[in-house]
Amino acid sequence: MKKILMKAMMTSISEVMETMFFLPVEFEEESTLAACGLSKEKKIVCRLTFTGDVSGSLIIVAPENLVAQMAENFMGEDKDMLTEEHFSGTLTEMLNMVCGNALSKTKSKEPFELGIPEVIDESEIKEKEKLTIIETTESKMAILLKIN
């Protein structure tokens, strides 16, 4: 089931990033945050939990400069006019769109329910944990799908 969910999540990320944030993406191999270079950047980390036939969470890690570009594209405002709240709100909304879209495409016996997306501390990701790396035209971000 994790492979099915991950495939749906990747499809949703491509769709949401292109249509809502005007950023095409490509997926790279799994890597740690340190190995892909994300550990050195100032970043925002968000998590969204879900329950249903399968329960778990989706975590996204994105550098602040990429989130600023996403917020600028999404809101149609210059990034200099946006605040930290706009940035975290943009990333949590992106996570909500991606997870909701992916789960709606996944066959299940009972409906999935989404929690509330939240900003979390990077320390909740283990140092050696492998994440799926996503490359945009300007930067990289990463996702981690956890199944309970």
mmCIF file of N, CA and C in Angstrom:
data_model
loop_
_atom_site.group_PDB
_atom_site.id
_atom_site.type_symbol
_atom_site.label_atom_id
_atom_site.label_comp_id
_atom_site.label_asym_id
_atom_site.label_seq_id
_atom_site.Cartn_x
_atom_site.Cartn_y
_atom_site.Cartn_z
ATOM 1 N N MET A 1 0.825 -1.205 0.000
ATOM 2 C CA MET A 1 0.000 0.000 0.000
ATOM 3 C C MET A 1 0.863 1.261 0.000
ATOM 4 N N LYS A 2 2.034 1.209 0.658
ATOM 5 C CA LYS A 2 2.895 2.389 0.698
ATOM 6 C C LYS A 2 3.342 2.786 -0.705
ATOM 7 N N LYS A 3 3.668 1.794 -1.555
ATOM 8 C CA LYS A 3 4.090 2.106 -2.926
ATOM 9 C C LYS A 3 2.970 2.775 -3.711
ATOM 10 N N ILE A 4 1.744 2.288 -3.528
ATOM 11 C CA ILE A 4 0.590 2.874 -4.215
ATOM 12 C C ILE A 4 0.383 4.318 -3.763
ATOM 13 N N LEU A 5 0.433 4.534 -2.440
ATOM 14 C CA LEU A 5 0.267 5.884 -1.907
ATOM 15 C C LEU A 5 1.389 6.814 -2.368
ATOM 16 N N MET A 6 2.612 6.309 -2.372
ATOM 17 C CA MET A 6 3.741 7.146 -2.776
ATOM 18 C C MET A 6 3.622 7.547 -4.239
ATOM 19 N N LYS A 7 3.200 6.630 -5.078
ATOM 20 C CA LYS A 7 3.010 6.959 -6.496
ATOM 21 C C LYS A 7 1.932 8.037 -6.648
ATOM 22 N N ALA A 8 0.828 7.889 -5.907
ATOM 23 C CA ALA A 8 -0.245 8.894 -5.948
ATOM 24 C C ALA A 8 0.254 10.245 -5.430
ATOM 25 N N MET A 9 1.065 10.227 -4.379
ATOM 26 C CA MET A 9 1.620 11.473 -3.829
ATOM 27 C C MET A 9 2.523 12.159 -4.857
ATOM 28 N N MET A 10 3.360 11.400 -5.536
ATOM 29 C CA MET A 10 4.266 11.977 -6.530
ATOM 30 C C MET A 10 3.490 12.588 -7.700
ATOM 31 N N THR A 11 2.454 11.897 -8.143
ATOM 32 C CA THR A 11 1.607 12.436 -9.213
ATOM 33 C C THR A 11 0.948 13.731 -8.755
ATOM 34 N N SER A 12 0.441 13.731 -7.536
ATOM 35 C CA SER A 12 -0.218 14.927 -6.996
ATOM 36 C C SER A 12 0.751 16.088 -6.838
ATOM 37 N N ILE A 13 1.961 15.804 -6.386
ATOM 38 C CA ILE A 13 2.962 16.867 -6.242
ATOM 39 C C ILE A 13 3.237 17.505 -7.596
ATOM 40 N N SER A 14 3.408 16.686 -8.621
ATOM 41 C CA SER A 14 3.645 17.235 -9.968
ATOM 42 C C SER A 14 2.486 18.125 -10.396
ATOM 43 N N GLU A 15 1.266 17.627 -10.229
ATOM 44 C CA GLU A 15 0.083 18.390 -10.645
ATOM 45 C C GLU A 15 -0.050 19.694 -9.864
ATOM 46 N N VAL A 16 0.052 19.620 -8.552
ATOM 47 C CA VAL A 16 -0.140 20.801 -7.710
ATOM 48 C C VAL A 16 0.971 21.827 -7.926
ATOM 49 N N MET A 17 2.207 21.372 -7.990
ATOM 50 C CA MET A 17 3.319 22.315 -8.168
ATOM 51 C C MET A 17 3.232 23.034 -9.511
ATOM 52 N N GLU A 18 2.819 22.328 -10.557
ATOM 53 C CA GLU A 18 2.723 22.975 -11.868
ATOM 54 C C GLU A 18 1.504 23.881 -11.980
ATOM 55 N N THR A 19 0.343 23.410 -11.535
ATOM 56 C CA THR A 19 -0.878 24.195 -11.747
ATOM 57 C C THR A 19 -1.067 25.317 -10.737
ATOM 58 N N MET A 20 -0.671 25.111 -9.488
ATOM 59 C CA MET A 20 -0.919 26.124 -8.456
ATOM 60 C C MET A 20 0.281 27.040 -8.199
ATOM 61 N N PHE A 21 1.495 26.528 -8.429
ATOM 62 C CA PHE A 21 2.694 27.296 -8.094
ATOM 63 C C PHE A 21 3.586 27.569 -9.309
ATOM 64 N N PHE A 22 3.178 27.057 -10.480
ATOM 65 C CA PHE A 22 3.875 27.293 -11.744
ATOM 66 C C PHE A 22 5.340 26.850 -11.694
ATOM 67 N N LEU A 23 5.579 25.737 -11.008
ATOM 68 C CA LEU A 23 6.925 25.191 -10.872
ATOM 69 C C LEU A 23 6.923 23.718 -11.284
ATOM 70 N N PRO A 24 7.546 23.400 -12.420
ATOM 71 C CA PRO A 24 7.662 21.984 -12.795
ATOM 72 C C PRO A 24 8.634 21.289 -11.848
ATOM 73 N N VAL A 25 8.421 19.993 -11.631
ATOM 74 C CA VAL A 25 9.283 19.233 -10.729
ATOM 75 C C VAL A 25 9.750 17.936 -11.388
ATOM 76 N N GLU A 26 10.869 17.449 -10.894
ATOM 77 C CA GLU A 26 11.377 16.126 -11.262
ATOM 78 C C GLU A 26 11.759 15.427 -9.976
ATOM 79 N N PHE A 27 11.580 14.124 -9.953
ATOM 80 C CA PHE A 27 11.875 13.346 -8.757
ATOM 81 C C PHE A 27 13.239 12.683 -8.891
ATOM 82 N N GLU A 28 13.993 12.750 -7.808
ATOM 83 C CA GLU A 28 15.308 12.130 -7.751
ATOM 84 C C GLU A 28 15.223 10.918 -6.826
ATOM 85 N N GLU A 29 16.346 10.238 -6.678
ATOM 86 C CA GLU A 29 16.396 9.095 -5.773
ATOM 87 C C GLU A 29 16.261 9.558 -4.330
ATOM 88 N N GLU A 30 15.898 8.607 -3.472
ATOM 89 C CA GLU A 30 15.808 8.916 -2.052
ATOM 90 C C GLU A 30 17.187 9.265 -1.510
ATOM 91 N N SER A 31 17.202 10.153 -0.522
ATOM 92 C CA SER A 31 18.451 10.595 0.067
ATOM 93 C C SER A 31 18.174 11.167 1.455
ATOM 94 N N THR A 32 19.208 11.321 2.241
ATOM 95 C CA THR A 32 19.069 12.022 3.515
ATOM 96 C C THR A 32 19.111 13.523 3.235
ATOM 97 N N LEU A 33 18.674 14.313 4.207
ATOM 98 C CA LEU A 33 18.723 15.767 4.033
ATOM 99 C C LEU A 33 20.163 16.252 3.871
ATOM 100 N N ALA A 34 21.078 15.644 4.615
ATOM 101 C CA ALA A 34 22.483 16.053 4.522
ATOM 102 C C ALA A 34 23.064 15.710 3.156
ATOM 103 N N ALA A 35 22.801 14.523 2.653
ATOM 104 C CA ALA A 35 23.384 14.079 1.386
ATOM 105 C C ALA A 35 22.877 14.891 0.192
ATOM 106 N N CYS A 36 21.647 15.372 0.254
ATOM 107 C CA CYS A 36 21.107 16.134 -0.880
ATOM 108 C C CYS A 36 21.365 17.634 -0.747
ATOM 109 N N GLY A 37 21.950 18.059 0.376
ATOM 110 C CA GLY A 37 22.290 19.462 0.556
ATOM 111 C C GLY A 37 21.243 20.298 1.258
ATOM 112 N N LEU A 38 20.114 19.718 1.603
ATOM 113 C CA LEU A 38 19.054 20.486 2.253
ATOM 114 C C LEU A 38 19.332 20.789 3.725
ATOM 115 N N SER A 39 20.230 20.040 4.351
ATOM 116 C CA SER A 39 20.461 20.250 5.781
ATOM 117 C C SER A 39 21.123 21.598 6.061
ATOM 118 N N LYS A 40 21.782 22.176 5.069
ATOM 119 C CA LYS A 40 22.514 23.430 5.264
ATOM 120 C C LYS A 40 21.637 24.666 5.094
ATOM 121 N N GLU A 41 20.457 24.496 4.507
ATOM 122 C CA GLU A 41 19.607 25.639 4.194
ATOM 123 C C GLU A 41 18.586 25.895 5.290
ATOM 124 N N LYS A 42 18.175 27.171 5.411
ATOM 125 C CA LYS A 42 17.068 27.511 6.304
ATOM 126 C C LYS A 42 15.797 27.002 5.631
ATOM 127 N N LYS A 43 15.023 26.212 6.361
ATOM 128 C CA LYS A 43 13.886 25.564 5.719
ATOM 129 C C LYS A 43 12.646 25.549 6.601
ATOM 130 N N ILE A 44 11.547 25.189 5.978
ATOM 131 C CA ILE A 44 10.274 25.009 6.667
ATOM 132 C C ILE A 44 9.906 23.540 6.511
ATOM 133 N N VAL A 45 9.470 22.926 7.603
ATOM 134 C CA VAL A 45 9.082 21.518 7.604
ATOM 135 C C VAL A 45 7.627 21.443 8.070
ATOM 136 N N CYS A 46 6.790 20.749 7.299
ATOM 137 C CA CYS A 46 5.373 20.611 7.629
ATOM 138 C C CYS A 46 4.960 19.144 7.588
ATOM 139 N N ARG A 47 3.943 18.817 8.387
ATOM 140 C CA ARG A 47 3.426 17.443 8.431
ATOM 141 C C ARG A 47 1.900 17.485 8.385
ATOM 142 N N LEU A 48 1.352 16.489 7.689
ATOM 143 C CA LEU A 48 -0.093 16.292 7.633
ATOM 144 C C LEU A 48 -0.364 14.819 7.893
ATOM 145 N N THR A 49 -1.181 14.542 8.897
ATOM 146 C CA THR A 49 -1.538 13.157 9.204
ATOM 147 C C THR A 49 -2.837 12.796 8.498
ATOM 148 N N PHE A 50 -3.015 11.500 8.262
ATOM 149 C CA PHE A 50 -4.244 11.010 7.644
ATOM 150 C C PHE A 50 -4.604 9.664 8.255
ATOM 151 N N THR A 51 -5.902 9.363 8.225
ATOM 152 C CA THR A 51 -6.397 8.070 8.704
ATOM 153 C C THR A 51 -7.370 7.522 7.671
ATOM 154 N N GLY A 52 -7.551 6.222 7.704
ATOM 155 C CA GLY A 52 -8.433 5.540 6.766
ATOM 156 C C GLY A 52 -8.057 4.077 6.747
ATOM 157 N N ASP A 53 -8.136 3.440 5.577
ATOM 158 C CA ASP A 53 -7.666 2.058 5.447
ATOM 159 C C ASP A 53 -6.228 1.952 5.933
ATOM 160 N N VAL A 54 -5.478 2.983 5.670
ATOM 161 C CA VAL A 54 -4.089 3.096 6.101
ATOM 162 C C VAL A 54 -3.959 4.449 6.792
ATOM 163 N N SER A 55 -3.218 4.484 7.872
ATOM 164 C CA SER A 55 -2.977 5.747 8.571
ATOM 165 C C SER A 55 -1.502 6.082 8.482
ATOM 166 N N GLY A 56 -1.212 7.364 8.505
ATOM 167 C CA GLY A 56 0.175 7.776 8.457
ATOM 168 C C GLY A 56 0.285 9.285 8.376
ATOM 169 N N SER A 57 1.409 9.736 7.814
ATOM 170 C CA SER A 57 1.630 11.169 7.662
ATOM 171 C C SER A 57 2.507 11.427 6.435
ATOM 172 N N LEU A 58 2.377 12.639 5.934
ATOM 173 C CA LEU A 58 3.230 13.109 4.853
ATOM 174 C C LEU A 58 3.957 14.337 5.380
ATOM 175 N N ILE A 59 5.274 14.307 5.279
ATOM 176 C CA ILE A 59 6.118 15.424 5.732
ATOM 177 C C ILE A 59 6.777 16.029 4.505
ATOM 178 N N ILE A 60 6.816 17.340 4.462
ATOM 179 C CA ILE A 60 7.515 18.045 3.386
ATOM 180 C C ILE A 60 8.562 18.956 4.001
ATOM 181 N N VAL A 61 9.713 18.997 3.366
ATOM 182 C CA VAL A 61 10.834 19.838 3.782
ATOM 183 C C VAL A 61 11.182 20.719 2.602
ATOM 184 N N ALA A 62 11.126 22.036 2.788
ATOM 185 C CA ALA A 62 11.425 22.950 1.687
ATOM 186 C C ALA A 62 12.236 24.135 2.185
ATOM 187 N N PRO A 63 13.263 24.517 1.429
ATOM 188 C CA PRO A 63 14.043 25.691 1.818
ATOM 189 C C PRO A 63 13.188 26.951 1.736
ATOM 190 N N GLU A 64 13.478 27.896 2.604
ATOM 191 C CA GLU A 64 12.689 29.124 2.658
ATOM 192 C C GLU A 64 12.661 29.864 1.329
ATOM 193 N N ASN A 65 13.774 29.871 0.597
ATOM 194 C CA ASN A 65 13.781 30.595 -0.683
ATOM 195 C C ASN A 65 12.807 29.974 -1.677
ATOM 196 N N LEU A 66 12.664 28.652 -1.674
ATOM 197 C CA LEU A 66 11.701 27.993 -2.555
ATOM 198 C C LEU A 66 10.272 28.282 -2.094
ATOM 199 N N VAL A 67 10.042 28.237 -0.790
ATOM 200 C CA VAL A 67 8.703 28.529 -0.265
ATOM 201 C C VAL A 67 8.323 29.979 -0.580
ATOM 202 N N ALA A 68 9.285 30.891 -0.523
ATOM 203 C CA ALA A 68 9.008 32.293 -0.869
ATOM 204 C C ALA A 68 8.582 32.405 -2.331
ATOM 205 N N GLN A 69 9.268 31.677 -3.208
ATOM 206 C CA GLN A 69 8.901 31.681 -4.625
ATOM 207 C C GLN A 69 7.515 31.073 -4.824
ATOM 208 N N MET A 70 7.236 29.989 -4.113
ATOM 209 C CA MET A 70 5.913 29.367 -4.203
ATOM 210 C C MET A 70 4.831 30.339 -3.753
ATOM 211 N N ALA A 71 5.052 31.016 -2.625
ATOM 212 C CA ALA A 71 4.067 31.965 -2.096
ATOM 213 C C ALA A 71 3.855 33.123 -3.063
ATOM 214 N N GLU A 72 4.939 33.613 -3.633
ATOM 215 C CA GLU A 72 4.854 34.704 -4.604
ATOM 216 C C GLU A 72 4.020 34.280 -5.814
ATOM 217 N N ASN A 73 4.282 33.094 -6.340
ATOM 218 C CA ASN A 73 3.537 32.591 -7.498
ATOM 219 C C ASN A 73 2.076 32.312 -7.157
ATOM 220 N N PHE A 74 1.830 31.745 -5.989
ATOM 221 C CA PHE A 74 0.484 31.353 -5.576
ATOM 222 C C PHE A 74 -0.387 32.572 -5.279
ATOM 223 N N MET A 75 0.193 33.559 -4.597
ATOM 224 C CA MET A 75 -0.583 34.719 -4.145
ATOM 225 C C MET A 75 -0.543 35.894 -5.113
ATOM 226 N N GLY A 76 0.384 35.833 -6.081
ATOM 227 C CA GLY A 76 0.482 36.939 -7.021
ATOM 228 C C GLY A 76 1.017 38.207 -6.378
ATOM 229 N N GLU A 77 1.757 38.068 -5.298
ATOM 230 C CA GLU A 77 2.344 39.203 -4.577
ATOM 231 C C GLU A 77 3.856 39.102 -4.650
ATOM 232 N N ASP A 78 4.529 40.235 -4.594
ATOM 233 C CA ASP A 78 5.979 40.245 -4.533
ATOM 234 C C ASP A 78 6.418 39.642 -3.207
ATOM 235 N N LYS A 79 7.439 38.778 -3.246
ATOM 236 C CA LYS A 79 7.830 38.074 -2.019
ATOM 237 C C LYS A 79 8.317 39.010 -0.925
ATOM 238 N N ASP A 80 8.749 40.219 -1.292
ATOM 239 C CA ASP A 80 9.156 41.193 -0.279
ATOM 240 C C ASP A 80 7.968 41.698 0.544
ATOM 241 N N MET A 81 6.777 41.533 0.018
ATOM 242 C CA MET A 81 5.564 41.968 0.718
ATOM 243 C C MET A 81 4.975 40.857 1.596
ATOM 244 N N LEU A 82 5.536 39.655 1.509
ATOM 245 C CA LEU A 82 4.990 38.504 2.230
ATOM 246 C C LEU A 82 5.744 38.266 3.534
ATOM 247 N N THR A 83 5.037 37.661 4.496
ATOM 248 C CA THR A 83 5.600 37.416 5.827
ATOM 249 C C THR A 83 5.884 35.926 6.031
ATOM 250 N N GLU A 84 6.502 35.608 7.148
ATOM 251 C CA GLU A 84 6.755 34.210 7.520
ATOM 252 C C GLU A 84 5.437 33.429 7.581
ATOM 253 N N GLU A 85 4.370 34.068 8.037
ATOM 254 C CA GLU A 85 3.059 33.403 8.093
ATOM 255 C C GLU A 85 2.554 33.039 6.704
ATOM 256 N N HIS A 86 2.804 33.930 5.740
ATOM 257 C CA HIS A 86 2.433 33.619 4.351
ATOM 258 C C HIS A 86 3.202 32.402 3.857
ATOM 259 N N PHE A 87 4.492 32.364 4.191
ATOM 260 C CA PHE A 87 5.327 31.254 3.739
ATOM 261 C C PHE A 87 4.874 29.927 4.339
ATOM 262 N N SER A 88 4.708 29.892 5.660
ATOM 263 C CA SER A 88 4.285 28.637 6.300
ATOM 264 C C SER A 88 2.872 28.273 5.866
ATOM 265 N N GLY A 89 2.010 29.268 5.686
ATOM 266 C CA GLY A 89 0.652 29.007 5.210
ATOM 267 C C GLY A 89 0.631 28.439 3.800
ATOM 268 N N THR A 90 1.522 28.929 2.949
ATOM 269 C CA THR A 90 1.622 28.418 1.576
ATOM 270 C C THR A 90 2.057 26.960 1.581
ATOM 271 N N LEU A 91 3.069 26.634 2.381
ATOM 272 C CA LEU A 91 3.567 25.261 2.394
ATOM 273 C C LEU A 91 2.553 24.296 3.016
ATOM 274 N N THR A 92 1.867 24.722 4.075
ATOM 275 C CA THR A 92 0.854 23.830 4.661
ATOM 276 C C THR A 92 -0.320 23.651 3.708
ATOM 277 N N GLU A 93 -0.677 24.692 2.977
ATOM 278 C CA GLU A 93 -1.764 24.567 1.998
ATOM 279 C C GLU A 93 -1.354 23.657 0.849
ATOM 280 N N MET A 94 -0.105 23.768 0.398
ATOM 281 C CA MET A 94 0.396 22.885 -0.659
ATOM 282 C C MET A 94 0.323 21.437 -0.193
ATOM 283 N N LEU A 95 0.752 21.188 1.038
ATOM 284 C CA LEU A 95 0.721 19.849 1.606
ATOM 285 C C LEU A 95 -0.710 19.323 1.679
ATOM 286 N N ASN A 96 -1.631 20.158 2.079
ATOM 287 C CA ASN A 96 -3.042 19.786 2.160
ATOM 288 C C ASN A 96 -3.591 19.427 0.775
ATOM 289 N N MET A 97 -3.264 20.238 -0.238
ATOM 290 C CA MET A 97 -3.731 19.965 -1.602
ATOM 291 C C MET A 97 -3.159 18.651 -2.121
ATOM 292 N N VAL A 98 -1.856 18.451 -1.924
ATOM 293 C CA VAL A 98 -1.181 17.248 -2.419
ATOM 294 C C VAL A 98 -1.758 16.002 -1.756
ATOM 295 N N CYS A 99 -1.836 16.010 -0.449
ATOM 296 C CA CYS A 99 -2.295 14.824 0.281
ATOM 297 C C CYS A 99 -3.773 14.532 -0.028
ATOM 298 N N GLY A 100 -4.596 15.558 -0.027
ATOM 299 C CA GLY A 100 -6.018 15.366 -0.342
ATOM 300 C C GLY A 100 -6.221 14.827 -1.743
ATOM 301 N N ASN A 101 -5.507 15.375 -2.699
ATOM 302 C CA ASN A 101 -5.587 14.931 -4.089
ATOM 303 C C ASN A 101 -5.145 13.475 -4.208
ATOM 304 N N ALA A 102 -4.002 13.145 -3.600
ATOM 305 C CA ALA A 102 -3.464 11.784 -3.697
ATOM 306 C C ALA A 102 -4.396 10.763 -3.052
ATOM 307 N N LEU A 103 -4.892 11.070 -1.865
ATOM 308 C CA LEU A 103 -5.753 10.117 -1.165
ATOM 309 C C LEU A 103 -7.097 9.940 -1.874
ATOM 310 N N SER A 104 -7.579 10.992 -2.538
ATOM 311 C CA SER A 104 -8.851 10.873 -3.263
ATOM 312 C C SER A 104 -8.720 9.956 -4.472
ATOM 313 N N LYS A 105 -7.488 9.765 -4.964
ATOM 314 C CA LYS A 105 -7.244 8.889 -6.108
ATOM 315 C C LYS A 105 -6.919 7.460 -5.684
ATOM 316 N N THR A 106 -6.837 7.220 -4.383
ATOM 317 C CA THR A 106 -6.452 5.912 -3.872
ATOM 318 C C THR A 106 -7.704 5.137 -3.470
ATOM 319 N N LYS A 107 -7.860 3.934 -4.032
ATOM 320 C CA LYS A 107 -9.016 3.103 -3.694
ATOM 321 C C LYS A 107 -8.907 2.668 -2.240
ATOM 322 N N SER A 108 -10.028 2.803 -1.525
ATOM 323 C CA SER A 108 -10.027 2.408 -0.114
ATOM 324 C C SER A 108 -11.430 1.961 0.288
ATOM 325 N N LYS A 109 -11.475 1.120 1.305
ATOM 326 C CA LYS A 109 -12.755 0.631 1.809
ATOM 327 C C LYS A 109 -13.435 1.678 2.662
ATOM 328 N N GLU A 110 -12.647 2.410 3.448
ATOM 329 C CA GLU A 110 -13.219 3.488 4.253
ATOM 330 C C GLU A 110 -12.575 4.806 3.832
ATOM 331 N N PRO A 111 -13.337 5.892 3.909
ATOM 332 C CA PRO A 111 -12.794 7.166 3.433
ATOM 333 C C PRO A 111 -11.611 7.648 4.287
ATOM 334 N N PHE A 112 -10.684 8.312 3.633
ATOM 335 C CA PHE A 112 -9.560 8.897 4.343
ATOM 336 C C PHE A 112 -9.998 10.209 4.988
ATOM 337 N N GLU A 113 -9.432 10.494 6.136
ATOM 338 C CA GLU A 113 -9.648 11.772 6.801
ATOM 339 C C GLU A 113 -8.294 12.420 7.000
ATOM 340 N N LEU A 114 -8.231 13.711 6.679
ATOM 341 C CA LEU A 114 -6.985 14.465 6.833
ATOM 342 C C LEU A 114 -6.988 15.215 8.146
ATOM 343 N N GLY A 115 -5.824 15.274 8.775
ATOM 344 C CA GLY A 115 -5.657 16.115 9.955
ATOM 345 C C GLY A 115 -5.446 17.551 9.506
ATOM 346 N N ILE A 116 -4.939 18.351 10.402
ATOM 347 C CA ILE A 116 -4.634 19.748 10.089
ATOM 348 C C ILE A 116 -3.134 19.849 9.837
ATOM 349 N N PRO A 117 -2.729 20.393 8.684
ATOM 350 C CA PRO A 117 -1.291 20.501 8.421
ATOM 351 C C PRO A 117 -0.636 21.426 9.443
ATOM 352 N N GLU A 118 0.575 21.050 9.858
ATOM 353 C CA GLU A 118 1.259 21.828 10.888
ATOM 354 C C GLU A 118 2.734 21.971 10.564
ATOM 355 N N VAL A 119 3.295 23.086 10.978
ATOM 356 C CA VAL A 119 4.735 23.296 10.875
ATOM 357 C C VAL A 119 5.364 22.549 12.045
ATOM 358 N N ILE A 120 6.399 21.773 11.749
ATOM 359 C CA ILE A 120 7.076 20.996 12.793
ATOM 360 C C ILE A 120 8.563 21.324 12.786
ATOM 361 N N ASP A 121 9.248 20.880 13.804
ATOM 362 C CA ASP A 121 10.690 21.088 13.891
ATOM 363 C C ASP A 121 11.415 20.032 13.057
ATOM 364 N N GLU A 122 12.463 20.447 12.404
ATOM 365 C CA GLU A 122 13.252 19.548 11.570
ATOM 366 C C GLU A 122 13.787 18.354 12.356
ATOM 367 N N SER A 123 13.969 18.515 13.651
ATOM 368 C CA SER A 123 14.523 17.440 14.483
ATOM 369 C C SER A 123 13.618 16.206 14.522
ATOM 370 N N GLU A 124 12.373 16.333 14.068
ATOM 371 C CA GLU A 124 11.464 15.183 14.027
ATOM 372 C C GLU A 124 11.810 14.216 12.892
ATOM 373 N N ILE A 125 12.716 14.624 12.015
ATOM 374 C CA ILE A 125 13.194 13.742 10.944
ATOM 375 C C ILE A 125 14.542 13.188 11.387
ATOM 376 N N LYS A 126 14.639 11.888 11.412
ATOM 377 C CA LYS A 126 15.890 11.259 11.832
ATOM 378 C C LYS A 126 17.000 11.574 10.834
ATOM 379 N N GLU A 127 18.204 11.730 11.362
ATOM 380 C CA GLU A 127 19.356 12.128 10.550
ATOM 381 C C GLU A 127 19.599 11.199 9.369
ATOM 382 N N LYS A 128 19.396 9.904 9.573
ATOM 383 C CA LYS A 128 19.680 8.923 8.512
ATOM 384 C C LYS A 128 18.436 8.512 7.729
ATOM 385 N N GLU A 129 17.311 9.179 7.979
ATOM 386 C CA GLU A 129 16.059 8.846 7.293
ATOM 387 C C GLU A 129 16.150 9.256 5.825
ATOM 388 N N LYS A 130 15.702 8.358 4.946
ATOM 389 C CA LYS A 130 15.719 8.616 3.502
ATOM 390 C C LYS A 130 14.407 9.274 3.093
ATOM 391 N N LEU A 131 14.520 10.385 2.389
ATOM 392 C CA LEU A 131 13.374 11.123 1.876
ATOM 393 C C LEU A 131 13.423 11.120 0.362
ATOM 394 N N THR A 132 12.279 11.293 -0.272
ATOM 395 C CA THR A 132 12.232 11.426 -1.719
ATOM 396 C C THR A 132 12.557 12.870 -2.066
ATOM 397 N N ILE A 133 13.554 13.063 -2.909
ATOM 398 C CA ILE A 133 14.018 14.401 -3.272
ATOM 399 C C ILE A 133 13.282 14.864 -4.527
ATOM 400 N N ILE A 134 12.836 16.115 -4.490
ATOM 401 C CA ILE A 134 12.091 16.716 -5.587
ATOM 402 C C ILE A 134 12.862 17.946 -6.043
ATOM 403 N N GLU A 135 13.181 17.991 -7.311
ATOM 404 C CA GLU A 135 13.933 19.125 -7.836
ATOM 405 C C GLU A 135 13.003 20.029 -8.632
ATOM 406 N N THR A 136 13.104 21.340 -8.359
ATOM 407 C CA THR A 136 12.391 22.344 -9.143
ATOM 408 C C THR A 136 13.435 23.069 -9.990
ATOM 409 N N THR A 137 13.011 24.055 -10.734
ATOM 410 C CA THR A 137 13.946 24.785 -11.581
ATOM 411 C C THR A 137 14.993 25.536 -10.767
ATOM 412 N N GLU A 138 14.657 25.920 -9.552
ATOM 413 C CA GLU A 138 15.546 26.747 -8.738
ATOM 414 C C GLU A 138 16.143 26.039 -7.530
ATOM 415 N N SER A 139 15.499 24.989 -7.048
ATOM 416 C CA SER A 139 15.879 24.443 -5.753
ATOM 417 C C SER A 139 15.427 22.992 -5.626
ATOM 418 N N LYS A 140 15.622 22.444 -4.430
ATOM 419 C CA LYS A 140 15.153 21.101 -4.114
ATOM 420 C C LYS A 140 14.277 21.157 -2.875
ATOM 421 N N MET A 141 13.392 20.180 -2.755
ATOM 422 C CA MET A 141 12.640 19.954 -1.538
ATOM 423 C C MET A 141 12.545 18.447 -1.356
ATOM 424 N N ALA A 142 11.980 18.002 -0.252
ATOM 425 C CA ALA A 142 11.912 16.564 0.014
ATOM 426 C C ALA A 142 10.601 16.222 0.691
ATOM 427 N N ILE A 143 10.148 14.967 0.457
ATOM 428 C CA ILE A 143 8.960 14.466 1.145
ATOM 429 C C ILE A 143 9.277 13.136 1.808
ATOM 430 N N LEU A 144 8.528 12.884 2.859
ATOM 431 C CA LEU A 144 8.658 11.640 3.586
ATOM 432 C C LEU A 144 7.256 11.124 3.886
ATOM 433 N N LEU A 145 6.925 9.958 3.325
ATOM 434 C CA LEU A 145 5.639 9.312 3.580
ATOM 435 C C LEU A 145 5.854 8.256 4.658
ATOM 436 N N LYS A 146 5.143 8.417 5.775
ATOM 437 C CA LYS A 146 5.236 7.444 6.870
ATOM 438 C C LYS A 146 3.894 6.761 7.017
ATOM 439 N N ILE A 147 3.938 5.448 7.099
ATOM 440 C CA ILE A 147 2.722 4.642 7.312
ATOM 441 C C ILE A 147 2.821 4.040 8.703
ATOM 442 N N ASN A 148 1.737 4.158 9.472
ATOM 443 C CA ASN A 148 1.721 3.602 10.839
ATOM 444 C C ASN A 148 1.507 2.101 10.812
#
